[in-house]
Amino acid sequence: VLLQKNLKNYYIKA
Amino acid sequence: MLEARLEQANLLKKVVDAIKDLVQDCNFDCNDSGIALQAMDNSHVALVSMMLKSESFSPFRCDRNIALGINLGSLTKVLRCAQNEDILTLKAEDAPDVVNLVFESAETDRISEYDIKLMDIDQEHLGIPETEYAATITMPSAEFQRICRDLSALSESVSIECSKEGVKFNCQGDIGSGSIHLRSHTNVDKPELNVEIDLTEPVSLTFSLKYLVNFCKASGLSNQVKLCLSNEVPLLVEYALSNNSYLRFYLAPKIGD
């Protein structure tokens, strides 16, 4: 199964 | 106050059209450098980042930072009232309840004016660092759109593999599989057909075609699209506009659990 992670896992809150 | 005049309403119409199915309510952040928008889709796997630089407007005036919280469905309704070639002026007070849009026909003396009620939108902003991507592919936006549309008929996902052999878009579905292979290509007469692949290391990533097809609604904004990939980070899909303005989309890759 392939999953997409929430973008918040890659980028920090500004 | 804000006053921003666009030579052609068409630009804003196309931008809003390209993003309205991905994000619904968003803040248009206005300051002296221009008008910016950043919003994630509901599932938080895709992000839209728009920058319309002040140079894209003439004149452009914005004395202080103003966030215009706008429902894109409402904005679409009002932008439909503008002819593509109309001159469009956006206006807002410093603490506005409404944004005012004026459409002027250059050919006739018709001037139409609309106000859209603003919303308070509490939006999360993500800091996206400047990234050195392992592979950057610049290609005709219509070609990318065709690839995404064609492969979405077969599968939900596409793998994008970039190596010194070129770039390969691959999909596997219930009825079978498909793949499209592109190499660097230079067309002197029609540079808009060029394919340029800039690679520092091989990359292979899988993405949801549903989102990519959605991003491709921006194809009318630019002849070329730039895909930036690095292993294990979101894909950047960029449509460059005049005056260093841009419309960018980010998409989280599909990864094994």
Short mmCIF file of C-alpha atoms in Angstrom, two decimals:
data_model
loop_
_atom_site.label_atom_id
_atom_site.label_comp_id
_atom_site.label_asym_id
_atom_site.label_seq_id
_atom_site.Cartn_x
_atom_site.Cartn_y
_atom_site.Cartn_z
CA VAL A 1 0.00 0.00 0.00
CA LEU A 2 1.28 3.45 -0.92
CA LEU A 3 0.57 6.41 1.33
CA GLN A 4 0.85 10.13 0.94
CA LYS A 5 2.15 11.97 3.98
CA ASN A 6 0.73 15.30 5.09
CA LEU A 7 2.87 18.13 3.70
CA LYS A 8 3.48 19.24 7.27
CA ASN A 9 5.81 16.25 7.52
CA TYR A 10 8.05 17.88 4.93
CA TYR A 11 7.70 21.59 5.58
CA ILE A 12 7.62 23.47 8.83
CA LYS A 13 4.97 25.98 9.76
CA ALA A 14 5.96 29.47 8.78
CA MET B 1 -5.04 50.59 0.72
CA LEU B 2 -4.63 48.24 -2.20
CA GLU B 3 -4.98 49.22 -5.82
CA ALA B 4 -3.71 46.76 -8.42
CA ARG B 5 -4.43 47.09 -12.11
CA LEU B 6 -3.99 44.15 -14.45
CA GLU B 7 -3.73 44.78 -18.17
CA GLN B 8 -5.83 41.69 -18.88
CA ALA B 9 -8.44 40.09 -16.65
CA ASN B 10 -7.55 36.83 -18.38
CA LEU B 11 -4.51 36.27 -16.16
CA LEU B 12 -6.49 36.25 -12.92
CA LYS B 13 -9.31 34.28 -14.54
CA LYS B 14 -6.87 31.55 -15.58
CA VAL B 15 -5.09 31.44 -12.22
CA VAL B 16 -8.32 31.14 -10.27
CA ASP B 17 -9.66 28.57 -12.71
CA ALA B 18 -6.52 26.50 -12.25
CA ILE B 19 -6.72 26.36 -8.46
CA LYS B 20 -10.41 26.55 -7.56
CA ASP B 21 -10.95 22.79 -7.58
CA LEU B 22 -7.99 22.26 -5.28
CA VAL B 23 -8.59 24.96 -2.69
CA GLN B 24 -11.82 26.77 -1.83
CA ASP B 25 -11.25 29.58 0.66
CA CYS B 26 -7.94 31.38 0.68
CA ASN B 27 -6.17 34.50 1.73
CA PHE B 28 -4.73 36.73 -0.95
CA ASP B 29 -1.84 38.28 0.95
CA CYS B 30 -1.11 41.73 -0.42
CA ASN B 31 1.97 43.78 0.34
CA ASP B 32 4.29 46.09 -1.56
CA SER B 33 5.94 43.17 -3.38
CA GLY B 34 2.67 41.93 -4.86
CA ILE B 35 -0.17 39.51 -4.22
CA ALA B 36 0.60 36.04 -2.86
CA LEU B 37 -1.51 33.04 -2.02
CA GLN B 38 -0.62 29.81 -0.29
CA ALA B 39 -3.15 27.11 0.47
CA MET B 40 -3.27 23.38 1.00
CA ASP B 41 -6.02 21.13 -0.26
CA ASN B 42 -8.31 19.50 2.31
CA SER B 43 -6.22 16.36 2.57
CA HIS B 44 -3.02 18.39 3.10
CA VAL B 45 -1.04 16.46 0.47
CA ALA B 46 -1.12 19.20 -2.18
CA LEU B 47 -0.29 22.86 -1.87
CA VAL B 48 -0.81 25.85 -4.16
CA SER B 49 1.57 28.76 -4.06
CA MET B 50 0.86 31.77 -6.24
CA MET B 51 2.91 34.92 -6.51
CA LEU B 52 1.79 37.83 -8.65
CA LYS B 53 4.63 40.32 -8.33
CA SER B 54 3.87 44.02 -8.18
CA GLU B 55 5.59 44.34 -11.59
CA SER B 56 2.77 42.26 -13.11
CA PHE B 57 0.43 45.14 -12.30
CA SER B 58 0.49 48.70 -13.55
CA PRO B 59 0.03 50.60 -11.39
CA PHE B 60 0.42 48.66 -8.13
CA ARG B 61 -0.08 50.27 -4.79
CA CYS B 62 -0.29 48.56 -1.41
CA ASP B 63 0.68 50.64 1.62
CA ARG B 64 0.39 47.97 4.27
CA ASN B 65 -0.08 44.22 4.50
CA ILE B 66 -3.65 43.22 3.75
CA ALA B 67 -5.02 39.67 3.76
CA LEU B 68 -8.06 39.32 1.53
CA GLY B 69 -9.94 36.19 2.57
CA ILE B 70 -11.83 35.15 -0.54
CA ASN B 71 -14.00 32.19 -1.47
CA LEU B 72 -12.74 31.12 -4.90
CA GLY B 73 -16.22 30.06 -5.96
CA SER B 74 -17.44 33.60 -5.38
CA LEU B 75 -14.41 35.05 -7.13
CA THR B 76 -15.05 32.76 -10.11
CA LYS B 77 -18.64 34.00 -10.37
CA VAL B 78 -17.48 37.61 -10.46
CA LEU B 79 -14.54 36.97 -12.82
CA ARG B 80 -16.98 35.39 -15.27
CA CYS B 81 -18.48 38.88 -15.56
CA ALA B 82 -15.19 40.13 -17.04
CA GLN B 83 -14.18 39.80 -20.66
CA ASN B 84 -10.75 38.22 -21.09
CA GLU B 85 -9.30 41.44 -22.51
CA ASP B 86 -10.84 43.74 -19.93
CA ILE B 87 -8.53 45.79 -17.77
CA LEU B 88 -9.04 44.56 -14.20
CA THR B 89 -8.45 46.65 -11.11
CA LEU B 90 -8.52 45.18 -7.62
CA LYS B 91 -9.15 47.59 -4.78
CA ALA B 92 -9.42 47.24 -1.03
CA GLU B 93 -9.25 49.47 2.03
CA ASP B 94 -6.72 48.83 4.80
CA ALA B 95 -9.11 46.85 7.00
CA PRO B 96 -11.56 45.77 4.37
CA ASP B 97 -14.93 44.03 4.49
CA VAL B 98 -15.01 43.71 0.73
CA VAL B 99 -12.69 43.58 -2.24
CA ASN B 100 -13.71 45.70 -5.19
CA LEU B 101 -13.15 44.57 -8.77
CA VAL B 102 -13.49 46.95 -11.69
CA PHE B 103 -13.54 45.67 -15.27
CA GLU B 104 -12.91 48.17 -18.05
CA SER B 105 -13.24 47.44 -21.70
CA ALA B 106 -10.47 49.03 -23.72
CA GLU B 107 -12.70 49.03 -26.81
CA THR B 108 -15.90 50.42 -25.40
CA ASP B 109 -16.61 52.77 -22.56
CA ARG B 110 -18.15 50.01 -20.47
CA ILE B 111 -17.06 49.92 -16.86
CA SER B 112 -18.43 47.29 -14.51
CA GLU B 113 -17.79 47.07 -10.83
CA TYR B 114 -18.30 44.28 -8.29
CA ASP B 115 -17.70 43.85 -4.58
CA ILE B 116 -17.01 40.48 -3.01
CA LYS B 117 -17.56 40.05 0.72
CA LEU B 118 -14.41 38.95 2.49
CA MET B 119 -14.05 36.11 4.97
CA ASP B 120 -11.85 35.62 8.00
CA ILE B 121 -9.67 32.70 7.05
CA ASP B 122 -7.34 31.18 9.55
CA GLN B 123 -4.82 29.60 7.26
CA GLU B 124 -1.73 27.62 8.11
CA HIS B 125 1.33 28.83 6.28
CA LEU B 126 4.16 26.45 5.50
CA GLY B 127 7.73 27.60 5.09
CA ILE B 128 9.04 26.03 1.91
CA PRO B 129 12.81 26.34 1.72
CA GLU B 130 14.69 26.96 -1.51
CA THR B 131 15.60 23.43 -2.54
CA GLU B 132 18.32 22.07 -4.81
CA TYR B 133 16.37 19.36 -6.61
CA ALA B 134 18.03 16.21 -7.93
CA ALA B 135 16.16 16.49 -11.22
CA THR B 136 14.52 19.40 -12.99
CA ILE B 137 12.49 18.74 -16.11
CA THR B 138 11.29 21.63 -18.25
CA MET B 139 8.79 20.54 -20.87
CA PRO B 140 5.77 21.75 -22.84
CA SER B 141 2.87 22.18 -20.45
CA ALA B 142 0.50 20.65 -23.02
CA GLU B 143 2.70 17.53 -23.19
CA PHE B 144 2.68 17.13 -19.42
CA GLN B 145 -1.09 17.57 -19.43
CA ARG B 146 -1.48 14.93 -22.11
CA ILE B 147 0.73 12.45 -20.24
CA CYS B 148 -1.20 12.92 -17.01
CA ARG B 149 -4.57 12.67 -18.75
CA ASP B 150 -3.58 9.60 -20.78
CA LEU B 151 -2.12 7.70 -17.83
CA SER B 152 -5.01 8.63 -15.52
CA ALA B 153 -7.25 6.52 -17.78
CA LEU B 154 -5.25 3.47 -16.72
CA SER B 155 -4.16 4.09 -13.19
CA GLU B 156 -4.42 6.22 -10.07
CA SER B 157 -0.66 6.68 -9.81
CA VAL B 158 2.28 7.51 -12.00
CA SER B 159 5.91 6.87 -11.30
CA ILE B 160 8.29 9.48 -12.64
CA GLU B 161 11.78 8.14 -13.18
CA CYS B 162 14.52 10.47 -14.20
CA SER B 163 17.91 9.19 -15.24
CA LYS B 164 20.58 10.12 -17.75
CA GLU B 165 18.46 8.21 -20.29
CA GLY B 166 15.71 10.79 -19.90
CA VAL B 167 12.45 10.86 -18.03
CA LYS B 168 9.96 8.02 -17.93
CA PHE B 169 6.34 8.32 -16.83
CA ASN B 170 5.06 4.87 -15.91
CA CYS B 171 1.75 3.55 -14.72
CA GLN B 172 0.20 0.21 -13.92
CA GLY B 173 -3.49 -0.43 -13.66
CA ASP B 174 -6.11 -3.16 -13.79
CA ILE B 175 -6.35 -3.20 -17.58
CA GLY B 176 -2.61 -3.00 -18.18
CA SER B 177 0.23 -0.56 -18.06
CA GLY B 178 1.58 2.44 -19.91
CA SER B 179 4.78 4.38 -20.17
CA ILE B 180 5.99 7.50 -21.90
CA HIS B 181 9.66 8.19 -22.31
CA LEU B 182 10.99 11.66 -23.08
CA ARG B 183 14.53 12.73 -23.79
CA SER B 184 16.09 16.16 -23.89
CA HIS B 185 15.02 17.85 -27.07
CA THR B 186 15.77 21.23 -28.59
CA ASN B 187 13.58 22.76 -31.26
CA VAL B 188 15.22 25.93 -32.54
CA ASP B 189 12.11 27.11 -34.39
CA LYS B 190 9.67 26.29 -31.63
CA PRO B 191 11.47 26.61 -28.30
CA GLU B 192 8.15 26.10 -26.51
CA LEU B 193 8.47 22.43 -27.55
CA ASN B 194 11.85 22.00 -25.87
CA VAL B 195 12.39 19.33 -23.26
CA GLU B 196 15.25 20.04 -20.91
CA ILE B 197 16.39 17.61 -18.27
CA ASP B 198 18.77 18.80 -15.63
CA LEU B 199 19.92 15.91 -13.49
CA THR B 200 22.32 15.69 -10.58
CA GLU B 201 21.23 12.24 -9.43
CA PRO B 202 18.66 9.67 -10.60
CA VAL B 203 15.20 10.06 -9.11
CA SER B 204 12.19 7.78 -8.96
CA LEU B 205 8.99 8.88 -7.28
CA THR B 206 5.30 7.96 -7.42
CA PHE B 207 2.46 10.48 -7.43
CA SER B 208 -1.31 10.55 -7.50
CA LEU B 209 -2.52 11.29 -11.03
CA LYS B 210 -5.73 12.84 -9.70
CA TYR B 211 -3.72 15.74 -8.31
CA LEU B 212 -1.41 16.05 -11.30
CA VAL B 213 -4.39 16.23 -13.67
CA ASN B 214 -5.74 18.97 -11.44
CA PHE B 215 -2.47 20.95 -11.54
CA CYS B 216 -2.51 20.73 -15.34
CA LYS B 217 -5.53 23.03 -15.39
CA ALA B 218 -2.84 25.73 -15.23
CA SER B 219 -1.46 24.70 -18.63
CA GLY B 220 -3.05 27.70 -20.35
CA LEU B 221 -0.93 30.04 -18.24
CA SER B 222 2.42 29.03 -19.67
CA ASN B 223 3.77 27.09 -22.67
CA GLN B 224 6.26 25.32 -20.47
CA VAL B 225 6.08 23.65 -17.09
CA LYS B 226 8.91 22.82 -14.74
CA LEU B 227 8.90 19.62 -12.67
CA CYS B 228 11.38 19.53 -9.80
CA LEU B 229 12.05 16.23 -8.07
CA SER B 230 14.23 14.87 -5.33
CA ASN B 231 13.84 11.47 -3.74
CA GLU B 232 11.46 11.42 -0.78
CA VAL B 233 10.36 15.05 -0.97
CA PRO B 234 7.29 16.67 -2.54
CA LEU B 235 7.24 17.33 -6.26
CA LEU B 236 7.22 20.95 -7.37
CA VAL B 237 5.25 21.75 -10.52
CA GLU B 238 5.85 25.31 -11.64
CA TYR B 239 4.14 27.46 -14.24
CA ALA B 240 6.21 30.59 -14.74
CA LEU B 241 4.34 33.82 -15.52
CA SER B 242 5.64 37.17 -16.77
CA ASN B 243 7.59 39.45 -14.43
CA ASN B 244 8.82 36.57 -12.22
CA SER B 245 5.29 35.85 -11.12
CA TYR B 246 4.42 32.18 -10.81
CA LEU B 247 1.91 29.51 -9.98
CA ARG B 248 3.42 26.54 -8.15
CA PHE B 249 1.98 23.29 -6.93
CA TYR B 250 3.56 20.92 -4.43
CA LEU B 251 2.53 17.30 -4.10
CA ALA B 252 3.59 14.74 -1.49
CA PRO B 253 4.92 11.56 -3.06
CA LYS B 254 3.28 8.18 -2.54
CA ILE B 255 5.49 6.07 -0.34
CA GLY B 256 5.41 2.51 0.99
CA ASP B 257 4.04 2.25 4.53
#
